[in-house]
Amino acid sequence: MGDSIASVLGKANPDRSDILAMLQCNEEEAPLLYRRAAAVRDRYVGNHVYLRGLIEYSNICGKNCLYCGVRSDNVKIERYTMSREEVLEAAMTAYKLNLGSIAIQSGENSSNSIVETVEELVRSIRKMTDNRLGITLSLGEQSRETYQRWFDAGAHRYLLRIEASSEALYRRVHPDDDMHRYHRRLECLKAIQETGYQTGTGVMVGLPNQTMSDLADDLVFMRDFDIDMCGMGPFIEHSDTPLGSRGTDNLFLNERFNLTLRMIAVLRIIMKDINIVASTAMQTIDPAGREKAISCGANVVMPNLTPARYRSGYLIYEGKPGYREADESNVSGLNLDLLPGTTVELGIWGDTPHYGRRRTVR
């Protein structure tokens, strides 16, 4: 089997069966996969690691996803929305720390007031940083008009995770109602891409009843959709959700962690020039999870700049690291020598080469 993996890794355009073979490689073969992924990253996007200061704007969410700790039915958390001044202060912290970019994340809310507030925030951030701070949004499903307003205001990246590209699996982890329609999610992703954003998506790895075939299809989906960036991580239970009510098995967590490393590596091999996040969820399972993800081909890290008093309210899964830390500690304590041979780039947006190539082709 080692020879077959080496043969697969030598292919210029791996097909679905090759993708599945890479995901199913054994522990002895995995280092070869990881080394190849890191080499691909270094060749096509450089050995750079980019920073995105994360601002968790609000945990108010109109959705009720069966896996998420901020789901609308969870009455055990205190809901919050950061003030305009708090968001701008966090953005200025990122700017002063020379991070290059921020990512504003929130529960899903499409009210007129939120749409207008986000538009104003984006314009204000661009103005007060002289257009030097890149802005990623991850604010869920919105109308095409809203995506356009935020893009025109100055946001240039948007992350909307599909969570599961299999419609059957997607339906198993979401309520069966009009708020949680798989095809609506796809339509929003397409609208984001057509608006002109650098478009990102991602999946959870290790969902109940998820198969290796599902995960291979997830990777094919991302390749076929022609995404520019990806944020994916292991499924981690939250006890106040239907999928987390039975607790967490640490053995299964470790399996999900290792499988996520393979997903990152294979995605890097098949989508050579995109941005891939080393997610916080990886650190939840392994303190060195972020670094291990980078060693497998990831190239983006997201220090949390959310004010400390809000972080306990944005636990979408349990065990999330850093939520008790002070605002800047995730940056000042960030190991800028994440791995030998990689360089953390400060003051750079870190746009993906894939986006420029995709826009040129179209």
PDB file of C-alpha atoms in Angstrom, residues 34 38 48-49 257 260-262 264-265 276-303 334-343:
ATOM      1  CA  TYR A  34       1.927  15.399   5.261  1.00  0.00           C
ATOM      2  CA  ALA A  38       3.705  20.955   3.118  1.00  0.00           C
ATOM      3  CA  HIS A  48       4.198  31.862   4.929  1.00  0.00           C
ATOM      4  CA  VAL A  49       1.635  31.781   7.741  1.00  0.00           C
ATOM      5  CA  PHE A 257      -8.061  15.036  14.942  1.00  0.00           C
ATOM      6  CA  THR A 260      -8.696  16.322  10.041  1.00  0.00           C
ATOM      7  CA  LEU A 261      -4.937  16.460   9.493  1.00  0.00           C
ATOM      8  CA  ARG A 262      -5.403  14.164   6.507  1.00  0.00           C
ATOM      9  CA  ILE A 264      -6.060  19.383   5.376  1.00  0.00           C
ATOM     10  CA  ALA A 265      -3.186  17.595   3.670  1.00  0.00           C
ATOM     11  CA  ILE A 276      -6.309  26.817   4.624  1.00  0.00           C
ATOM     12  CA  VAL A 277      -6.929  27.710   8.270  1.00  0.00           C
ATOM     13  CA  ALA A 278      -5.295  25.893  11.167  1.00  0.00           C
ATOM     14  CA  SER A 279      -8.467  25.955  13.246  1.00  0.00           C
ATOM     15  CA  THR A 280      -8.802  26.607  16.954  1.00  0.00           C
ATOM     16  CA  ALA A 281     -10.696  23.327  17.255  1.00  0.00           C
ATOM     17  CA  MET A 282      -7.448  21.490  16.564  1.00  0.00           C
ATOM     18  CA  GLN A 283      -5.923  23.053  19.692  1.00  0.00           C
ATOM     19  CA  THR A 284      -8.893  21.882  21.726  1.00  0.00           C
ATOM     20  CA  ILE A 285      -7.875  18.266  21.177  1.00  0.00           C
ATOM     21  CA  ASP A 286      -4.105  18.738  21.037  1.00  0.00           C
ATOM     22  CA  PRO A 287      -2.250  21.792  22.438  1.00  0.00           C
ATOM     23  CA  ALA A 288       0.036  21.571  19.411  1.00  0.00           C
ATOM     24  CA  GLY A 289      -2.888  21.100  17.043  1.00  0.00           C
ATOM     25  CA  ARG A 290      -2.417  24.380  15.245  1.00  0.00           C
ATOM     26  CA  GLU A 291       1.237  23.652  14.581  1.00  0.00           C
ATOM     27  CA  LYS A 292       0.445  20.138  13.383  1.00  0.00           C
ATOM     28  CA  ALA A 293      -2.139  21.524  10.967  1.00  0.00           C
ATOM     29  CA  ILE A 294       0.470  23.894   9.567  1.00  0.00           C
ATOM     30  CA  SER A 295       2.877  20.996   9.138  1.00  0.00           C
ATOM     31  CA  CYS A 296       0.180  19.334   7.002  1.00  0.00           C
ATOM     32  CA  GLY A 297      -0.312  22.268   4.647  1.00  0.00           C
ATOM     33  CA  ALA A 298      -2.389  24.909   6.474  1.00  0.00           C
ATOM     34  CA  ASN A 299      -1.207  28.520   6.219  1.00  0.00           C
ATOM     35  CA  VAL A 300      -3.601  30.721   8.236  1.00  0.00           C
ATOM     36  CA  VAL A 301      -3.894  31.202  12.016  1.00  0.00           C
ATOM     37  CA  MET A 302      -6.638  33.218  13.728  1.00  0.00           C
ATOM     38  CA  PRO A 303      -5.714  34.756  17.112  1.00  0.00           C
ATOM     39  CA  LEU A 334       1.637  33.493  19.759  1.00  0.00           C
ATOM     40  CA  ASN A 335       4.724  31.545  18.872  1.00  0.00           C
ATOM     41  CA  LEU A 336       5.967  33.341  15.780  1.00  0.00           C
ATOM     42  CA  ASP A 337       8.238  30.393  15.056  1.00  0.00           C
ATOM     43  CA  LEU A 338       5.318  28.034  14.538  1.00  0.00           C
ATOM     44  CA  LEU A 339       7.445  25.526  12.695  1.00  0.00           C
ATOM     45  CA  PRO A 340      10.970  25.456  11.377  1.00  0.00           C
ATOM     46  CA  GLY A 341      10.888  26.593   7.774  1.00  0.00           C
ATOM     47  CA  THR A 342       7.731  28.721   8.051  1.00  0.00           C
ATOM     48  CA  THR A 343       7.473  32.471   8.503  1.00  0.00           C
TER      49      THR A 343
END
